[in-house]
Amino acid sequence: MGKKLWRKDRQILRKRQEPATETPIKAAIKEFLEGIGTVEPTPFEPSPFQLEALAAVLEGDTMVVAPTGSGKTWIAEQSIERLLREGGRSWYTTPLKALSNQKYDAFCHLFGEENVGLLTGERRENSRAPIIVATTEVLRNVLYSGLEVCDLIVLDEAHYIADPERGVTWEEVIILAPEQSRLLLLSATISNADELAGWMEEVRGRRPFLISVKTDERPVPLRYGILDRYGRAIPAEVTERMNARRLRGVLWDRFDPTTVVGYLAAKDLLPAIVFLPRRRDCDEAVRRFYRWGDDGRSKERQRILEEVAERRFGPENHPMLPFLLRAGVAPHHAGHLTAWKLLVERMLRQGLVRAVFATTTLAAGLDVPARSVVLPTLQTRDEEGKRSLTALEFHQMTGRAGRRGKDRVGFVLLLPRQPDDLALFRELVRSRPEALESAFRLQYYQILNLLANRSFEKALGLMDRSFAVYQRARRSQKKAQIVRRQLRLEFERRARILQTLCYLTEDWQPTDEGKWALLIRHERCLFVAEALRSGALENLSPEELAGWCAALTSERVPRFPVGRLDFGPLRMIAESIERLEHRYKVPPSGLLACLDGGVHSDANRKGSAVMRWVEGKISWRSLIARTGSDEGDIQRLILQTAELLRQLEDLSSSISIVAREARVRAMREPVADFVRSPFPPPAEEQRKFPHQQSLGDEMTPF
């Protein structure tokens, strides 16, 4: 059980004597655990599907749907390397900034720092490199500008096309990508890949090659079972044959992380990722290991810590570090700083972590597999409360089990609390991920961009090419016509709002103000443009401007306000826009609701937190304590704010100097946790508001 278990833990395991077990069940248990062990090191041999995909990328668009850990990234890396040798240009996009940062570090190692750039909004590294790692939103913005033509676009985690908040970005990239650019879509969980491929054929004029690997064809096969309260690993199918009395005997009364890790260690099932529904559950689980002694690998972990600390600020001061160094256990969730998560992932990748306790919602963000995945519950939480896992979520999580090139088999283990858990578990094991549904929606920035380079009719035609319309057409032409009419009607109504506000001419072309507003690449660009045009931002201090920008972000809201900002002018703008939206019968943008509540409004809680940080009069620890927030939430809030501040800075209006000062103040450690400075010199050519400088034809995406 590791190297040493504390005395009490050993006593607990001894007291839980394994009950008498029938011979057939014993045989099943024995067989379930047979074959555990590491794979002997051998030269890497690509799988047939990898070679097939690599050849397909040379010919055209390609979609690869294969289980986590099967080697999808290898296909992208080989394709990128080939293009690099030929002088080509590649973009590799991910849905999360953390994943983009991770891929950037990996690609710098693979291809050389001089060949790799990073673009995530607030961070820019080597933007003219032949290989660009970016968030999908950044690529979407570049494609709208029409200035970028590359040979290969990789869309990692392509199932995000169904994400309610951000899925529209994936559709836009596929619709806008130049014909000569080849697309490579990677995902582990697209059950309706044929439908997605059919839509891409309609949009792109050619059907993508579809390479699909079944779950049971994983390079590391998975075994599904339960870990009962006596530490027995029982195959899932065996539980179907148990009577009610025996079923009750395997159930856990409560989740005990030290006992679970002890059981796993005794059966050689570590390292493990243990998924828990809440962040605090992950942190509390790790704190339970305070009595565990050194397993003899703390020096190796210390070496990794020192290597990471050379490039990242913060992990050496993390309160969970003693548990990681000594016991080899760590939490991993969105509430932690990026540097901490990268440290944990690197140690897990190198086999130096025994157990990681992660939230279910972060399954897509934890890009490191383990020998075992443990599920103490099949419940999760969202904005509507507690609910059961979906099939997509289940397969995203369990796909982390089994390390290619290391494990002979991977294990997925449930800790059942009630008999119903066993039935649901078996159902999820046999299920397929839910079909992806289009999350297409219209935004003002999207409408401005479409009309900047197209006629009104051609822009409407692009709406007709959305995945949403295609899906409805496959199921019912009548429903497709309804969706098409709704999209066109909303497009025209929002365009008329832009006309009313003088961002579009009578013939639907961007005015000077409209062209200028295009440079604000933000979901709430209309509110920002109106605030600038009205002069509402003119006399703000750097910290106040940062607070205003924070109020416009979509990040999680801090629990408590730490100051008060005057959002009166912004409220007037929001009321004016929402009156127009009501008049033209389109869904409201929702900013007004964020401003309601005075000092306790969502806008003020976000704005005051960032304002205090930019003021520089409060320590990081004090800010976290006073806002009642997790570090990772405040970090992302400030990073989103810095992204908008950079866009204001590049406009070179009267606000640009203040925006730069606010951004520089905001981006200090531990928010900006990279040691190397991410800030290039100011752009030589900057943009001004129309009344200050006429806007030329050239538009710079960065």
XYZ file of C-alpha atoms in Angstrom:
702
model
C 0.000 0.000 0.000
C 2.465 2.567 -1.216
C 5.631 2.258 0.774
C 4.184 2.959 4.195
C 0.700 3.423 5.478
C 0.154 5.112 8.768
C -0.635 2.599 11.519
C -4.333 3.517 11.827
C -4.941 3.006 8.110
C -3.403 -0.478 8.291
C -5.648 -1.261 11.243
C -8.736 -0.148 9.320
C -7.868 -2.433 6.449
C -7.286 -5.380 8.782
C -10.622 -4.828 10.553
C -12.515 -4.896 7.265
C -12.186 -8.627 6.781
C -13.263 -9.805 3.381
C -16.525 -11.757 3.662
C -16.891 -15.329 2.585
C -17.156 -15.332 -1.174
C -18.663 -17.934 -3.461
C -16.157 -19.699 -5.679
C -17.563 -18.352 -9.022
C -17.323 -14.773 -7.741
C -13.817 -15.394 -6.445
C -12.804 -16.704 -9.828
C -14.308 -13.636 -11.534
C -12.475 -11.303 -9.154
C -9.194 -13.102 -9.795
C -9.676 -12.943 -13.547
C -10.650 -9.252 -13.348
C -7.255 -8.364 -11.882
C -5.138 -10.639 -14.056
C -2.685 -9.055 -16.438
C -2.000 -5.921 -14.410
C 1.429 -4.543 -15.033
C 3.479 -2.216 -17.144
C 4.254 -2.778 -20.790
C 7.844 -3.606 -21.647
C 9.456 -0.662 -23.447
C 9.360 -1.247 -27.185
C 9.894 1.012 -30.202
C 6.763 3.013 -30.945
C 4.576 1.461 -33.609
C 1.659 3.579 -34.832
C -1.735 1.949 -34.900
C -3.422 1.266 -38.246
C -5.974 4.020 -37.607
C -3.158 6.515 -36.964
C -1.489 5.684 -40.289
C -4.848 5.838 -42.057
C -5.565 9.256 -40.560
C -2.093 10.552 -41.381
C -2.576 9.612 -45.019
C -6.057 11.139 -45.032
C -4.809 14.521 -43.789
C -2.621 14.734 -46.892
C -5.710 14.429 -49.072
C -8.261 16.640 -47.332
C -10.378 17.342 -44.266
C -10.256 14.551 -41.693
C -12.237 13.698 -38.567
C -10.747 11.271 -36.039
C -13.018 9.857 -33.339
C -11.010 7.578 -31.055
C -10.936 6.841 -27.323
C -8.852 8.969 -25.007
C -5.280 7.716 -24.861
C -5.369 6.041 -28.259
C -2.991 8.540 -29.862
C -5.054 11.183 -31.657
C -2.545 13.919 -30.833
C 0.218 11.915 -32.533
C -1.646 12.286 -35.838
C -1.712 16.064 -35.445
C 1.943 16.210 -34.406
C 3.098 14.153 -37.393
C 1.005 16.231 -39.793
C 2.381 19.457 -38.327
C 5.960 18.182 -38.485
C 5.568 17.272 -42.154
C 4.216 20.722 -42.971
C 7.029 22.351 -41.011
C 9.596 20.521 -43.154
C 7.770 21.657 -46.292
C 7.546 25.280 -45.173
C 3.832 25.121 -44.408
C 1.839 26.786 -41.637
C -0.361 25.086 -39.027
C -2.824 26.132 -36.336
C -3.593 23.867 -33.381
C -6.621 25.036 -31.412
C -8.134 23.911 -28.110
C -11.272 25.014 -26.219
C -9.377 25.961 -23.051
C -6.520 28.365 -22.430
C -5.005 25.871 -19.994
C -4.918 23.211 -22.710
C -3.437 25.695 -25.176
C -0.696 26.544 -22.682
C -0.036 22.839 -22.160
C 0.177 22.151 -25.901
C 2.405 25.179 -26.404
C 4.910 23.867 -23.868
C 4.805 20.403 -25.460
C 5.182 21.751 -29.008
C 8.111 23.980 -28.028
C 9.852 20.820 -26.847
C 8.908 18.876 -29.991
C 9.466 21.475 -32.701
C 11.699 24.120 -31.088
C 10.602 27.379 -29.471
C 11.497 29.359 -32.581
C 8.881 27.427 -34.588
C 5.948 27.683 -32.180
C 3.707 30.595 -31.219
C 0.907 30.965 -28.685
C -2.208 33.131 -28.968
C -4.813 32.974 -26.211
C -6.130 36.521 -26.065
C -4.138 37.885 -23.135
C -0.930 36.044 -24.053
C 1.016 36.301 -27.298
C 4.211 34.447 -28.054
C 5.949 34.405 -31.447
C 2.750 35.154 -33.393
C 4.405 34.773 -36.815
C 5.729 31.273 -36.139
C 4.884 28.487 -38.625
C 3.060 26.609 -35.844
C 0.461 28.510 -33.832
C -1.241 27.123 -30.745
C -4.389 29.054 -29.888
C -7.841 28.956 -28.415
C -10.535 28.339 -31.006
C -11.977 31.830 -30.430
C -8.706 33.443 -31.496
C -8.662 31.496 -34.757
C -12.310 32.401 -35.383
C -11.463 36.096 -35.025
C -8.545 35.750 -37.437
C -10.672 33.960 -40.024
C -13.264 36.740 -39.888
C -10.546 39.219 -40.782
C -9.757 37.231 -43.920
C -6.014 37.709 -43.451
C -4.992 34.188 -42.444
C -4.579 31.277 -44.824
C -2.821 28.231 -43.415
C -2.291 24.692 -44.620
C -3.681 22.836 -41.614
C -6.184 23.677 -38.873
C -6.442 21.215 -35.985
C -9.614 21.432 -33.889
C -8.911 19.490 -30.711
C -11.836 18.421 -28.500
C -14.147 18.904 -31.494
C -17.188 17.753 -29.508
C -17.213 21.285 -28.052
C -19.277 22.175 -31.130
C -22.243 21.256 -28.921
C -21.167 23.423 -25.970
C -24.075 25.782 -25.161
C -21.853 28.801 -24.538
C -19.020 28.342 -27.018
C -20.083 25.787 -29.600
C -20.919 28.458 -32.164
C -17.191 29.211 -32.456
C -16.471 25.725 -33.828
C -19.219 26.104 -36.421
C -17.878 29.486 -37.470
C -14.336 28.127 -37.924
C -15.570 25.271 -40.114
C -17.750 27.621 -42.182
C -15.105 30.345 -42.540
C -11.968 28.232 -43.031
C -10.395 28.842 -46.472
C -10.950 26.109 -49.033
C -7.209 25.416 -49.287
C -6.880 24.850 -45.530
C -7.260 21.239 -44.439
C -9.209 20.620 -41.242
C -8.330 17.910 -38.718
C -10.995 17.353 -36.049
C -10.072 15.274 -32.995
C -12.465 13.919 -30.371
C -13.103 10.891 -28.189
C -16.863 11.325 -27.898
C -18.789 12.073 -31.100
C -21.505 9.462 -31.539
C -23.083 11.166 -34.578
C -19.843 11.656 -36.510
C -21.532 10.723 -39.796
C -23.997 13.577 -39.354
C -21.217 16.048 -38.570
C -19.248 14.806 -41.596
C -22.310 15.236 -43.801
C -22.685 18.838 -42.661
C -18.995 19.525 -43.311
C -19.408 18.122 -46.829
C -22.297 20.513 -47.450
C -20.355 23.490 -46.061
C -16.900 22.707 -47.430
C -17.836 21.066 -50.725
C -16.061 17.803 -49.944
C -16.721 15.070 -47.436
C -14.087 14.691 -44.728
C -12.378 11.368 -44.222
C -13.882 9.776 -41.116
C -11.605 7.556 -39.042
C -13.488 6.075 -36.118
C -12.159 3.694 -33.472
C -14.619 1.742 -31.341
C -14.317 1.840 -27.575
C -13.456 -1.859 -27.444
C -10.598 -1.279 -29.883
C -8.633 0.878 -27.473
C -4.869 0.257 -27.425
C -5.264 -0.197 -23.663
C -8.465 -2.182 -22.990
C -10.681 -1.081 -20.110
C -12.227 -3.221 -17.403
C -15.282 -1.921 -15.588
C -16.064 -2.972 -12.050
C -16.726 -1.904 -8.488
C -14.410 -1.500 -5.546
C -16.463 -2.622 -2.576
C -16.057 -1.580 1.028
C -13.846 -4.597 1.710
C -11.413 -3.615 -1.041
C -12.513 -6.272 -3.530
C -12.426 -5.318 -7.203
C -15.512 -7.028 -8.658
C -16.392 -7.051 -12.390
C -19.504 -5.007 -13.190
C -21.291 -7.925 -14.803
C -20.921 -10.031 -11.647
C -23.022 -7.554 -9.682
C -25.996 -8.382 -11.922
C -26.018 -11.912 -10.482
C -25.864 -10.825 -6.824
C -28.952 -11.085 -4.653
C -30.207 -8.154 -2.572
C -28.431 -9.267 0.603
C -25.076 -9.655 -1.086
C -25.501 -6.342 -2.919
C -26.090 -4.523 0.360
C -22.890 -6.072 1.677
C -20.678 -4.412 -0.959
C -21.997 -0.852 -0.510
C -19.919 1.934 1.031
C -21.291 3.900 3.978
C -19.112 6.900 3.146
C -16.210 7.799 0.918
C -12.875 7.435 2.701
C -10.068 8.571 0.352
C -7.175 7.116 2.368
C -8.820 3.703 2.557
C -9.616 3.760 -1.164
C -6.054 4.667 -2.151
C -4.785 1.994 0.244
C -6.971 -0.638 -1.410
C -5.835 0.467 -4.878
C -2.187 0.379 -3.856
C -2.572 -3.152 -2.463
C -3.934 -4.321 -5.831
C -1.383 -2.421 -7.934
C -4.102 -0.185 -9.392
C -2.282 3.123 -8.969
C -1.925 5.798 -10.218
C -5.596 6.722 -10.101
C -7.771 9.695 -10.971
C -10.634 9.973 -8.489
C -13.494 12.113 -9.810
C -15.564 14.020 -7.253
C -18.527 16.379 -7.866
C -17.274 19.480 -6.017
C -13.991 21.331 -5.756
C -14.012 21.329 -1.982
C -14.494 17.547 -2.034
C -11.197 17.251 -3.927
C -9.308 19.488 -1.508
C -10.794 17.812 1.559
C -9.908 14.372 0.220
C -6.244 15.347 -0.121
C -6.121 16.811 3.383
C -7.079 13.386 4.743
C -3.575 12.178 3.850
C -1.894 14.368 6.464
C -0.681 11.300 8.368
C 0.744 9.468 5.387
C 4.501 9.226 5.413
C 7.045 9.691 2.649
C 6.792 6.982 -0.013
C 10.429 7.416 -0.965
C 9.829 9.525 -4.095
C 9.629 12.998 -2.600
C 13.087 13.910 -3.943
C 12.004 13.078 -7.485
C 8.914 15.240 -7.030
C 11.017 18.055 -5.611
C 13.154 17.951 -8.762
C 10.071 18.312 -10.978
C 8.822 21.161 -8.789
C 12.091 23.024 -9.245
C 11.963 22.532 -13.020
C 8.394 23.852 -13.234
C 9.196 26.761 -10.888
C 11.892 27.883 -13.329
C 9.172 28.697 -15.866
C 6.091 29.261 -13.679
C 5.360 31.391 -10.640
C 3.453 30.055 -7.686
C 3.467 26.249 -7.344
C 6.233 26.261 -4.725
C 3.917 28.183 -2.361
C 0.762 26.161 -2.902
C -0.895 24.987 0.355
C -1.401 21.486 -1.087
C 2.268 21.074 -2.009
C 3.282 19.115 1.161
C 0.688 16.434 0.369
C 1.939 16.172 -3.203
C 5.626 15.996 -2.291
C 5.295 13.609 0.635
C 2.271 11.397 -0.073
C 1.998 11.771 -3.842
C -1.651 12.907 -3.810
C -3.076 16.170 -5.168
C -6.317 17.979 -6.080
C -6.880 19.165 -9.649
C -9.779 21.464 -10.491
C -10.611 24.862 -11.968
C -10.300 26.529 -8.577
C -6.516 26.098 -8.594
C -3.982 28.254 -10.396
C -2.767 27.123 -13.805
C 0.784 26.569 -12.558
C -0.420 24.113 -9.923
C -2.452 22.098 -12.402
C 0.486 21.906 -14.792
C 2.736 20.692 -11.970
C 0.275 17.949 -11.000
C -0.185 16.871 -14.627
C 3.544 16.669 -15.233
C 4.123 14.565 -12.132
C 1.211 12.297 -13.046
C 2.603 11.892 -16.542
C 5.932 10.806 -15.092
C 4.359 8.337 -12.669
C 5.128 10.361 -9.547
C 1.547 10.834 -8.352
C -0.426 8.070 -6.674
C -3.835 9.719 -6.822
C -5.327 12.887 -8.294
C -8.701 14.071 -6.986
C -10.404 15.982 -9.795
C -13.845 17.435 -10.461
C -16.113 15.759 -12.976
C -16.498 18.996 -14.938
C -12.752 19.124 -15.526
C -12.518 15.737 -17.245
C -11.889 17.377 -20.621
C -9.222 19.627 -19.149
C -7.153 16.889 -17.507
C -5.091 15.720 -20.467
C -3.197 12.994 -18.599
C -4.342 9.360 -18.204
C -3.819 7.034 -15.237
C -4.037 3.275 -14.672
C -7.393 3.582 -12.910
C -10.351 5.945 -12.799
C -12.413 5.824 -9.611
C -15.988 7.109 -9.348
C -17.196 7.553 -5.748
C -20.459 8.889 -7.188
C -22.344 9.003 -10.463
C -23.798 12.394 -9.587
C -22.548 15.819 -10.572
C -23.674 19.402 -10.084
C -24.500 22.177 -12.496
C -26.372 25.484 -12.320
C -29.659 23.632 -11.885
C -28.406 21.482 -9.006
C -27.562 17.830 -8.540
C -28.092 15.336 -11.385
C -26.781 12.059 -12.789
C -23.842 12.013 -15.200
C -24.659 12.033 -18.883
C -23.190 9.323 -21.097
C -20.880 11.937 -22.676
C -19.555 13.010 -19.280
C -19.132 9.400 -18.155
C -17.099 8.433 -21.209
C -15.018 11.612 -21.024
C -14.067 10.734 -17.450
C -13.556 7.004 -17.800
C -11.548 7.493 -20.980
C -8.710 8.732 -18.776
C -8.087 5.154 -17.586
C -5.259 3.166 -19.159
C -1.934 4.659 -20.247
C -0.754 3.775 -23.721
C 2.754 2.382 -23.643
C 2.597 1.887 -19.871
C -0.426 -0.208 -18.859
C -1.596 -3.551 -20.135
C -5.150 -2.755 -19.013
C -6.988 0.194 -17.519
C -9.607 0.054 -14.777
C -12.818 1.980 -14.159
C -14.071 1.396 -10.616
C -17.296 2.531 -8.995
C -17.652 2.922 -5.224
C -21.368 2.041 -4.882
C -23.389 3.718 -2.132
C -26.784 2.215 -3.023
C -28.048 -0.597 -5.282
C -29.319 1.894 -7.878
C -25.719 3.036 -8.443
C -24.850 -0.401 -9.821
C -27.702 -0.390 -12.334
C -26.868 3.135 -13.510
C -23.179 2.242 -13.768
C -23.866 -0.764 -15.997
C -26.205 1.350 -18.116
C -23.557 4.051 -18.606
C -20.875 1.480 -19.463
C -23.051 0.149 -22.292
C -24.233 3.576 -23.472
C -22.935 5.707 -26.289
C -22.308 9.435 -25.811
C -25.315 11.576 -26.635
C -25.468 12.892 -30.189
C -23.965 16.359 -30.591
C -26.551 19.092 -31.064
C -25.758 22.431 -32.648
C -25.401 25.330 -30.213
C -25.455 27.991 -32.930
C -26.535 31.488 -31.845
C -26.214 34.989 -33.225
C -24.061 37.780 -31.798
C -23.486 41.381 -32.851
C -19.788 40.825 -33.462
C -20.630 37.924 -35.762
C -23.129 40.002 -37.760
C -20.694 42.911 -38.164
C -17.959 40.567 -39.359
C -20.170 38.793 -41.860
C -21.422 42.064 -43.358
C -17.932 43.547 -43.483
C -16.973 41.222 -46.353
C -20.294 40.006 -47.755
C -23.590 41.265 -49.016
C -26.645 40.920 -46.792
C -27.948 37.984 -48.833
C -24.627 36.142 -48.755
C -24.394 36.662 -45.007
C -27.875 35.188 -44.630
C -26.738 32.300 -46.803
C -24.011 31.532 -44.291
C -26.655 31.321 -41.582
C -28.415 28.712 -43.711
C -25.194 26.662 -43.665
C -25.135 26.324 -39.888
C -25.058 22.875 -38.308
C -28.372 23.734 -36.634
C -30.193 24.067 -39.973
C -28.493 20.973 -41.368
C -29.530 18.852 -38.383
C -33.149 19.987 -38.590
C -33.190 19.315 -42.331
C -32.049 15.721 -41.779
C -34.856 15.159 -39.335
C -37.599 17.243 -40.898
C -37.607 19.693 -43.765
C -40.446 21.539 -42.069
C -38.392 22.024 -38.888
C -35.397 23.095 -40.984
C -37.477 25.787 -42.639
C -38.617 26.998 -39.211
C -35.045 27.206 -37.899
C -33.882 28.889 -41.110
C -36.646 31.512 -40.887
C -35.901 32.124 -37.205
C -32.190 32.612 -37.852
C -32.787 34.939 -40.778
C -35.351 36.934 -38.852
C -33.092 37.326 -35.828
C -30.129 38.193 -38.076
C -32.121 40.954 -39.783
C -33.503 42.318 -36.512
C -30.090 42.463 -34.832
C -28.662 44.037 -37.985
C -31.379 46.714 -37.781
C -30.327 47.435 -34.199
C -26.798 47.982 -35.522
C -28.268 50.270 -38.194
C -30.163 52.238 -35.570
C -26.936 52.714 -33.620
C -25.103 53.794 -36.821
C -22.782 50.803 -37.055
C -24.314 49.746 -40.383
C -25.364 51.834 -43.374
C -28.782 51.593 -45.023
C -27.367 49.039 -47.479
C -25.985 46.924 -44.618
C -22.317 47.872 -44.916
C -20.257 48.769 -41.796
C -19.909 52.493 -41.207
C -16.623 53.939 -39.929
C -17.912 53.256 -36.419
C -18.834 49.730 -37.484
C -15.390 49.047 -38.934
C -13.829 50.327 -35.761
C -16.149 48.203 -33.605
C -14.956 45.139 -35.526
C -11.599 45.534 -33.813
C -13.215 44.784 -30.451
C -13.274 40.991 -30.581
C -15.509 40.399 -27.600
C -18.903 38.802 -26.964
C -20.160 42.178 -25.687
C -18.399 44.275 -28.303
C -21.504 46.431 -28.829
C -21.534 47.551 -25.178
C -17.805 48.297 -25.288
C -18.142 50.256 -28.524
C -21.061 52.277 -27.152
C -19.175 53.006 -23.928
C -16.189 54.289 -25.885
C -18.272 56.274 -28.350
C -20.266 57.942 -25.556
C -17.104 58.897 -23.686
C -18.133 56.866 -20.622
C -14.611 55.438 -20.322
C -12.744 58.705 -20.873
C -11.977 59.745 -17.300
C -11.610 56.366 -15.649
C -8.455 55.474 -13.743
C -6.582 52.290 -14.724
C -8.154 50.364 -11.863
C -11.657 51.652 -12.685
C -11.246 50.780 -16.363
C -10.123 47.281 -15.379
C -13.210 46.982 -13.169
C -15.495 47.986 -16.037
C -13.881 45.436 -18.337
C -14.217 42.746 -15.657
C -17.950 43.482 -15.398
C -18.295 42.593 -19.092
C -16.652 39.171 -18.774
C -18.491 35.874 -18.571
C -16.419 34.330 -15.774
C -17.698 32.991 -12.441
C -18.839 35.719 -10.030
C -16.946 36.210 -6.702
C -19.040 35.582 -3.596
C -18.454 38.957 -1.953
C -17.819 42.514 -3.215
C -14.596 44.206 -2.102
C -15.484 47.728 -3.196
C -17.951 49.657 -5.298
C -17.809 50.898 -8.878
C -20.085 53.460 -10.490
C -21.725 51.621 -13.373
C -24.338 54.327 -13.965
C -23.188 55.163 -17.523
C -22.848 51.479 -18.389
C -26.338 50.840 -17.057
C -27.729 53.590 -19.306
C -26.040 51.940 -22.295
C -27.378 48.515 -21.305
C -30.897 49.902 -20.875
C -30.735 51.597 -24.263
C -29.572 48.443 -26.067
C -32.066 46.201 -24.308
C -34.894 48.627 -25.182
C -33.916 48.229 -28.814
C -33.756 44.445 -28.424
C -37.241 44.504 -26.924
C -38.512 46.717 -29.745
C -37.055 44.414 -32.408
C -38.159 41.287 -30.528
C -34.809 39.566 -30.082
C -33.510 37.868 -26.906
C -31.900 40.433 -24.555
C -28.134 40.445 -24.160
C -28.468 40.066 -20.397
C -25.991 42.692 -19.216
C -28.711 44.675 -17.454
C -29.462 41.726 -15.164
C -25.757 41.562 -14.241
C -25.870 45.230 -13.207
C -28.919 44.810 -10.953
C -28.340 44.568 -7.218
C -26.107 47.543 -6.477
C -22.949 46.648 -4.576
C -23.942 42.970 -4.613
C -24.607 42.841 -8.354
C -22.663 40.344 -10.456
C -21.006 43.236 -12.285
C -19.836 44.921 -9.093
C -18.570 41.735 -7.476
C -16.450 40.987 -10.553
C -15.469 44.591 -11.164
C -14.496 45.402 -7.583
C -12.310 42.287 -7.299
C -10.286 43.208 -10.379
C -10.219 46.890 -9.433
C -8.652 46.082 -6.058
C -6.068 43.846 -7.678
C -5.080 46.475 -10.255
C -4.841 49.106 -7.508
C -1.996 47.052 -6.089
C -2.917 47.703 -2.449
C -4.063 44.191 -1.604
C -2.127 40.929 -1.533
C -3.226 37.943 -3.556
C -4.099 35.933 -0.445
C -6.145 38.795 0.980
C -8.015 39.210 -2.300
C -8.902 35.527 -2.378
C -10.046 35.587 1.255
C -12.101 38.766 0.958
C -13.863 37.748 -2.267
C -14.565 34.240 -0.949
C -13.398 32.848 -4.283
C -11.080 30.123 -5.469
C -7.735 31.227 -6.869
C -8.377 29.775 -10.309
C -11.656 31.694 -10.661
C -10.048 35.036 -9.844
C -7.102 34.235 -12.106
C -9.398 33.539 -15.079
C -11.476 36.641 -14.309
C -8.352 38.813 -14.421
C -7.063 37.063 -17.561
C -10.356 37.698 -19.377
C -10.202 41.305 -18.242
C -6.648 41.625 -19.515
C -7.757 40.248 -22.881
C -10.324 43.032 -23.299
C -7.887 45.647 -21.994
C -5.396 44.616 -24.671
C -7.996 45.168 -27.364
C -8.709 48.656 -25.994
C -4.991 49.313 -25.867
C -4.561 48.386 -29.541
C -7.247 50.884 -30.594
C -4.989 53.815 -29.745
C -7.953 55.924 -28.730
C -7.546 58.264 -25.807
C -8.161 55.273 -23.548
C -5.286 53.135 -24.891
C -2.583 54.391 -22.507
C -4.846 53.831 -19.509
C -5.767 50.373 -20.831
C -2.114 49.406 -21.171
C -1.298 50.539 -17.662
C -4.292 48.620 -16.300
C -3.295 45.468 -18.172
C 0.320 45.576 -17.044
C -0.757 46.063 -13.435
C -3.245 43.198 -13.714
C -0.817 40.738 -15.275
C 1.572 40.158 -12.413
C 2.197 36.979 -10.498
C 0.492 34.766 -9.690
C -2.031 35.737 -12.393
C 0.654 35.802 -15.055
C 2.414 32.678 -13.863
C 4.812 32.305 -16.779
C 8.299 33.581 -15.990
C 9.037 34.736 -19.524
C 7.242 38.000 -20.272
C 4.227 37.515 -22.568
C 3.975 41.168 -23.537
C 5.449 42.312 -26.872
C 6.155 45.987 -27.559
C 3.117 48.065 -28.510
C 2.010 47.652 -32.124
C 3.600 50.170 -34.482
C 0.299 50.924 -36.148
C -2.704 51.339 -33.856
C -6.333 52.230 -34.466
C -8.262 55.288 -33.353
C -11.943 55.986 -33.073
C -13.394 57.363 -36.325
C -13.599 60.951 -35.079
C -9.871 60.797 -34.243
C -8.495 58.998 -37.283
C -9.967 57.648 -40.484
C -9.862 53.882 -40.653
C -7.930 52.412 -43.545
C -8.842 49.239 -45.399
C -6.270 47.075 -43.635
C -7.458 45.353 -40.475
C -4.996 43.692 -38.127
C -6.260 40.610 -36.272
C -3.771 40.912 -33.425
